[in-house]
Short mmCIF file of C-alpha atoms in Angstrom, two decimals:
data_model
loop_
_atom_site.label_atom_id
_atom_site.label_comp_id
_atom_site.label_asym_id
_atom_site.label_seq_id
_atom_site.Cartn_x
_atom_site.Cartn_y
_atom_site.Cartn_z
CA UNK A 1 -0.29 15.25 12.45
CA UNK A 2 0.31 14.23 8.85
CA UNK A 3 2.67 15.65 6.25
CA UNK A 4 1.59 15.17 2.62
CA UNK A 5 3.62 15.96 -0.50
CA UNK A 6 2.33 16.38 -4.04
CA UNK A 7 4.65 13.87 -5.67
CA UNK A 8 2.78 10.57 -5.57
CA UNK A 9 0.23 11.97 -3.08
CA UNK A 10 2.72 10.70 -0.51
CA UNK A 11 2.18 10.52 3.25
CA UNK A 12 5.68 11.74 4.13
CA UNK A 13 5.27 11.64 7.92
CA UNK A 14 2.56 10.63 10.38
CA UNK A 15 2.68 11.35 14.11
CA UNK A 16 0.59 10.46 17.16
CA UNK A 17 0.49 12.71 20.21
CA UNK A 18 2.44 11.15 23.08
CA UNK A 19 4.51 8.87 20.82
CA UNK A 20 7.97 10.20 19.94
CA UNK A 21 8.70 8.24 16.75
CA UNK A 22 7.08 8.56 13.32
CA UNK A 23 4.47 5.89 12.57
CA UNK A 24 5.46 5.51 8.91
CA UNK A 25 8.65 5.09 6.89
CA UNK A 26 9.77 7.97 4.71
CA UNK A 27 12.45 10.58 4.05
CA UNK A 28 13.21 13.96 5.61
CA UNK A 29 14.21 15.40 2.22
CA UNK A 30 12.27 15.53 -1.04
CA UNK A 31 15.06 14.33 -3.34
CA UNK A 32 15.09 10.63 -2.31
CA UNK A 33 11.42 10.34 -3.26
CA UNK A 34 12.31 11.19 -6.86
CA UNK A 35 14.25 7.93 -7.23
CA UNK A 36 12.58 5.83 -4.53
CA UNK A 37 11.17 2.51 -5.70
CA UNK A 38 9.94 1.29 -2.33
CA UNK A 39 6.81 3.44 -2.84
CA UNK A 40 7.07 4.91 0.69
CA UNK A 41 3.71 6.46 1.56
CA UNK A 42 2.55 6.81 -2.05
CA UNK A 43 -0.73 6.21 -3.84
CA UNK A 44 0.02 3.52 -6.42
CA UNK A 45 -1.92 3.00 -9.65
CA UNK A 46 -3.38 2.87 -12.22
CA UNK A 47 -3.21 -0.75 -11.12
CA UNK A 48 -1.66 -1.67 -7.77
CA UNK A 49 0.22 -4.96 -7.51
CA UNK A 50 1.19 -7.06 -10.53
CA UNK A 51 -0.26 -7.84 -13.96
CA UNK A 52 1.11 -11.04 -15.48
CA UNK A 53 3.11 -10.31 -18.65
CA UNK A 54 1.60 -6.81 -18.61
CA UNK A 55 -1.33 -8.13 -20.63
CA UNK A 56 -5.07 -8.00 -20.15
CA UNK A 57 -8.23 -8.11 -22.25
CA UNK A 58 -11.30 -5.87 -22.02
CA UNK A 59 -14.34 -6.38 -24.26
CA UNK A 60 -12.34 -8.63 -26.55
CA UNK A 61 -9.51 -6.13 -27.03
CA UNK A 62 -6.02 -6.98 -25.80
CA UNK A 63 -3.75 -4.44 -24.16
CA UNK A 64 -0.04 -4.44 -23.35
CA UNK A 65 1.27 -2.36 -20.45
CA UNK A 66 4.86 -1.52 -19.59
CA UNK A 67 6.71 -4.44 -18.01
CA UNK A 68 8.69 -2.93 -15.15
CA UNK A 69 8.90 -5.96 -12.83
CA UNK A 70 11.49 -8.62 -13.68
CA UNK A 71 11.23 -7.22 -17.23
CA UNK A 72 8.18 -9.47 -17.55
CA UNK A 73 5.24 -8.09 -15.58
CA UNK A 74 3.66 -4.75 -14.71
CA UNK A 75 4.02 -3.53 -11.11
CA UNK A 76 1.97 -0.68 -9.63
CA UNK A 77 1.03 0.73 -13.03
CA UNK A 78 4.51 0.86 -14.57
CA UNK A 79 7.62 2.97 -14.04
CA UNK A 80 5.60 6.17 -14.42
CA UNK A 81 2.78 5.06 -12.17
CA UNK A 82 0.91 7.44 -9.88
CA UNK A 83 3.58 7.08 -7.18
CA UNK A 84 6.09 8.93 -9.41
CA UNK A 85 3.89 11.69 -10.80
CA UNK A 86 3.01 15.17 -9.50
CA UNK A 87 -0.51 15.53 -8.13
CA UNK A 88 -2.36 18.85 -7.89
CA UNK A 89 -3.64 20.17 -4.57
CA UNK A 90 -7.22 21.13 -5.40
CA UNK A 91 -8.56 21.74 -1.88
CA UNK A 92 -7.02 21.99 1.56
CA UNK A 93 -7.92 22.98 5.09
CA UNK A 94 -6.68 22.68 8.64
CA UNK A 95 -7.44 18.97 8.82
CA UNK A 96 -7.59 17.78 5.19
CA UNK A 97 -6.06 17.98 1.73
CA UNK A 98 -7.47 16.82 -1.61
CA UNK A 99 -5.11 15.99 -4.47
CA UNK A 100 -6.05 15.23 -8.07
CA UNK A 101 -4.34 13.58 -11.02
CA UNK A 102 -5.33 13.30 -14.68
CA UNK A 103 -4.06 10.12 -16.31
CA UNK A 104 -4.22 10.34 -20.09
CA UNK A 105 -5.45 7.58 -22.39
CA UNK A 106 -2.61 5.22 -23.27
CA UNK A 107 -0.28 6.13 -20.40
CA UNK A 108 1.85 3.07 -19.61
CA UNK A 109 -0.40 1.21 -22.06
CA UNK A 110 -3.67 1.53 -20.13
CA UNK A 111 -6.78 2.43 -22.13
CA UNK A 112 -9.00 5.41 -21.39
CA UNK A 113 -8.33 8.65 -19.55
CA UNK A 114 -8.78 8.54 -15.77
CA UNK A 115 -9.34 11.36 -13.28
CA UNK A 116 -8.17 10.37 -9.82
CA UNK A 117 -8.83 12.07 -6.48
CA UNK A 118 -7.17 11.39 -3.13
CA UNK A 119 -8.40 13.05 0.07
CA UNK A 120 -6.48 12.72 3.33
CA UNK A 121 -8.37 13.85 6.42
CA UNK A 122 -7.37 13.84 10.09
CA UNK A 123 -10.16 12.96 12.48
CA UNK A 124 -10.40 12.82 16.26
CA UNK A 125 -9.31 10.64 17.94
CA UNK A 126 -6.12 9.67 16.10
CA UNK A 127 -7.62 8.77 12.72
CA UNK A 128 -6.24 9.30 9.22
CA UNK A 129 -8.96 8.86 6.59
CA UNK A 130 -7.92 8.08 3.02
CA UNK A 131 -10.55 8.40 0.28
CA UNK A 132 -9.58 7.36 -3.25
CA UNK A 133 -11.89 7.81 -6.24
CA UNK A 134 -11.44 7.54 -9.99
CA UNK A 135 -13.73 8.28 -12.93
CA UNK A 136 -13.48 7.81 -16.68
CA UNK A 137 -15.71 9.09 -19.45
CA UNK A 138 -13.98 7.10 -22.16
CA UNK A 139 -13.53 3.41 -22.88
CA UNK A 140 -13.55 0.79 -20.11
CA UNK A 141 -10.28 0.40 -18.25
CA UNK A 142 -8.63 -1.21 -15.24
CA UNK A 143 -8.33 0.70 -11.98
CA UNK A 144 -6.95 -0.66 -8.71
CA UNK A 145 -5.64 2.06 -6.39
CA UNK A 146 -3.78 1.51 -3.12
CA UNK A 147 -2.14 3.57 -0.39
CA UNK A 148 1.38 2.18 0.09
CA UNK A 149 2.53 3.41 3.52
CA UNK A 150 4.85 1.27 5.64
CA UNK A 151 4.07 1.27 9.36
CA UNK A 152 6.30 0.70 12.38
CA UNK A 153 4.44 1.37 15.62
CA UNK A 154 7.50 1.12 17.88
CA UNK A 155 10.57 3.06 16.76
CA UNK A 156 9.64 4.41 13.36
CA UNK A 157 11.60 1.82 11.41
CA UNK A 158 14.94 1.75 13.25
CA UNK A 159 14.14 -1.83 14.25
CA UNK A 160 12.05 -4.63 12.77
CA UNK A 161 8.36 -5.36 13.23
CA UNK A 162 8.56 -9.09 13.94
CA UNK A 163 7.19 -8.69 17.47
CA UNK A 164 4.31 -6.45 16.41
CA UNK A 165 1.00 -8.19 17.00
CA UNK A 166 -1.38 -8.43 14.05
CA UNK A 167 -4.99 -9.43 13.49
CA UNK A 168 -6.60 -9.73 10.05
CA UNK A 169 -10.32 -10.26 9.49
CA UNK A 170 -9.56 -12.58 6.59
CA UNK A 171 -10.47 -16.23 6.22
CA UNK A 172 -8.77 -16.69 2.85
CA UNK A 173 -5.83 -15.47 0.79
CA UNK A 174 -4.65 -15.55 -2.83
CA UNK A 175 -1.41 -17.57 -3.25
CA UNK A 176 1.28 -16.37 -5.65
CA UNK A 177 3.88 -18.12 -7.78
CA UNK A 178 7.66 -17.66 -7.66
CA UNK A 179 7.34 -14.35 -9.56
CA UNK A 180 4.71 -12.98 -7.15
CA UNK A 181 1.84 -13.42 -9.62
CA UNK A 182 -1.48 -14.66 -8.17
CA UNK A 183 -2.21 -18.22 -9.23
CA UNK A 184 -5.94 -17.58 -9.55
CA UNK A 185 -6.74 -19.83 -6.61
CA UNK A 186 -8.33 -18.64 -3.37
CA UNK A 187 -7.25 -20.68 -0.35
CA UNK A 188 -8.52 -20.72 3.22
CA UNK A 189 -6.04 -19.60 5.87
CA UNK A 190 -6.89 -22.53 8.16
CA UNK A 191 -3.77 -24.42 9.33
CA UNK A 192 -1.41 -22.08 7.45
CA UNK A 193 1.07 -19.41 8.60
CA UNK A 194 -1.34 -16.90 7.07
CA UNK A 195 -4.06 -17.27 9.71
CA UNK A 196 -4.17 -13.98 11.62
CA UNK A 197 -7.81 -14.15 12.63
CA UNK A 198 -6.59 -14.26 16.23
CA UNK A 199 -4.01 -11.60 17.06
CA UNK A 200 -0.45 -12.91 17.16
CA UNK A 201 3.12 -11.77 16.56
CA UNK A 202 4.52 -11.67 13.03
CA UNK A 203 7.59 -13.57 14.24
CA UNK A 204 7.38 -17.29 13.49
CA UNK A 205 7.10 -19.44 16.61
CA UNK A 206 8.88 -22.42 15.04
CA UNK A 207 12.61 -22.55 14.35
CA UNK A 208 13.91 -21.75 10.89
CA UNK A 209 13.90 -18.84 8.50
CA UNK A 210 11.38 -16.09 9.15
CA UNK A 211 8.52 -16.26 6.65
CA UNK A 212 8.17 -13.06 4.59
CA UNK A 213 4.68 -11.77 3.86
CA UNK A 214 3.57 -10.21 0.57
CA UNK A 215 0.06 -11.50 -0.01
CA UNK A 216 -3.48 -10.36 -0.64
CA UNK A 217 -5.94 -11.37 2.06
CA UNK A 218 -9.63 -11.74 1.20
CA UNK A 219 -11.89 -9.69 3.46
CA UNK A 220 -15.17 -10.04 1.55
CA UNK A 221 -16.52 -11.05 -1.84
CA UNK A 222 -17.51 -7.53 -2.92
CA UNK A 223 -17.18 -3.86 -2.03
CA UNK A 224 -19.35 -2.88 0.89
CA UNK A 225 -19.79 -0.61 3.90
CA UNK A 226 -16.79 0.45 5.96
CA UNK A 227 -15.55 -2.49 8.04
CA UNK A 228 -12.55 -3.32 10.19
CA UNK A 229 -9.92 -5.22 8.21
CA UNK A 230 -6.95 -5.29 10.56
CA UNK A 231 -5.53 -4.45 13.96
CA UNK A 232 -1.86 -4.09 14.90
CA UNK A 233 0.06 -3.25 18.07
CA UNK A 234 3.66 -2.21 18.62
CA UNK A 235 5.59 -4.62 20.83
CA UNK A 236 7.31 -2.04 23.03
CA UNK A 237 5.23 1.10 22.55
CA UNK A 238 1.80 -0.44 22.97
CA UNK A 239 0.57 1.85 20.17
CA UNK A 240 -2.42 0.27 18.44
CA UNK A 241 -3.65 0.78 14.89
CA UNK A 242 -6.89 -0.28 13.24
CA UNK A 243 -7.45 -0.44 9.48
CA UNK A 244 -10.98 -0.02 8.16
CA UNK A 245 -11.95 -0.27 4.50
CA UNK A 246 -14.80 -0.62 2.03
CA UNK A 247 -12.67 -2.87 -0.21
CA UNK A 248 -12.67 -6.69 -0.47
CA UNK A 249 -8.91 -7.20 -0.08
CA UNK A 250 -5.90 -6.13 1.95
CA UNK A 251 -2.22 -6.60 1.08
CA UNK A 252 0.14 -7.58 3.91
CA UNK A 253 3.75 -6.75 3.03
CA UNK A 254 6.55 -6.89 5.61
CA UNK A 255 9.22 -5.09 3.60
CA UNK A 256 11.50 -8.00 2.78
CA UNK A 257 12.52 -6.42 -0.52
CA UNK A 258 13.63 -3.14 1.01
CA UNK A 259 17.12 -2.29 -0.18
CA UNK A 260 19.60 -0.08 1.71
CA UNK A 261 18.53 3.47 0.98
CA UNK A 262 19.07 7.07 1.90
CA UNK A 263 18.62 7.87 5.55
CA UNK A 264 14.96 7.79 6.48
CA UNK A 265 12.99 10.02 8.80
CA UNK A 266 15.20 11.51 11.53
CA UNK A 267 18.19 9.63 10.09
CA UNK A 268 16.79 6.13 10.59
CA UNK A 269 18.34 3.38 8.47
CA UNK A 270 15.61 1.10 7.16
CA UNK A 271 16.35 -2.51 6.38
CA UNK A 272 14.50 -5.60 5.26
#
């Protein structure tokens, strides 16, 4: 089962038959979502991830977007990104819901109006399908949508995920600088801690501080047919999850920036 709320097109809860705990992080009450900046379960946009200095150029014209990250860069479309706005339920049925959002020209500094659609659909066996589309009839713009759920396949977030096993079908990644901005270089994962082509635990095998992950992994050079991007397994539950996508990249984020927050689902206290 999946619970969806209109604010941010958020996946508030996700359950699997036979597994007692929620699979995602979230809140029991609506109010914490109004101030949440961890983006639990939300669709983020107009542009997911970061834009250096909040500046970009299209067709020779420069644009400045709101700088809501370190007061220097744009993160997830700005402080009034899609994660923090009410979506409209346009269609729904027993196993699906479609939500829509109209983003006006100039919102957060982005050019052109955008009409965005998100459809969540439950499929047998144990599949949640997420379809994101966006169209514009005005000037060219940027659009980079993402679904920002946090997963814990063991205890729903009461404990950490370091012993979860992970596989990524990615032979390269995009390094970032100290402010989490991509350097523009694409590096192979060979002989790095970022090689998950063979399933292994997130926990580092060597002694020392645990390496946090917040990186884009390169799955392909272009958009294409649906393909498996990742596989994960809970350490104690044995619950397995596959991620399939048509997109060329996947962001792995292990929640190291999570701050103490309101009690999560069923009173769980989430921590980095």
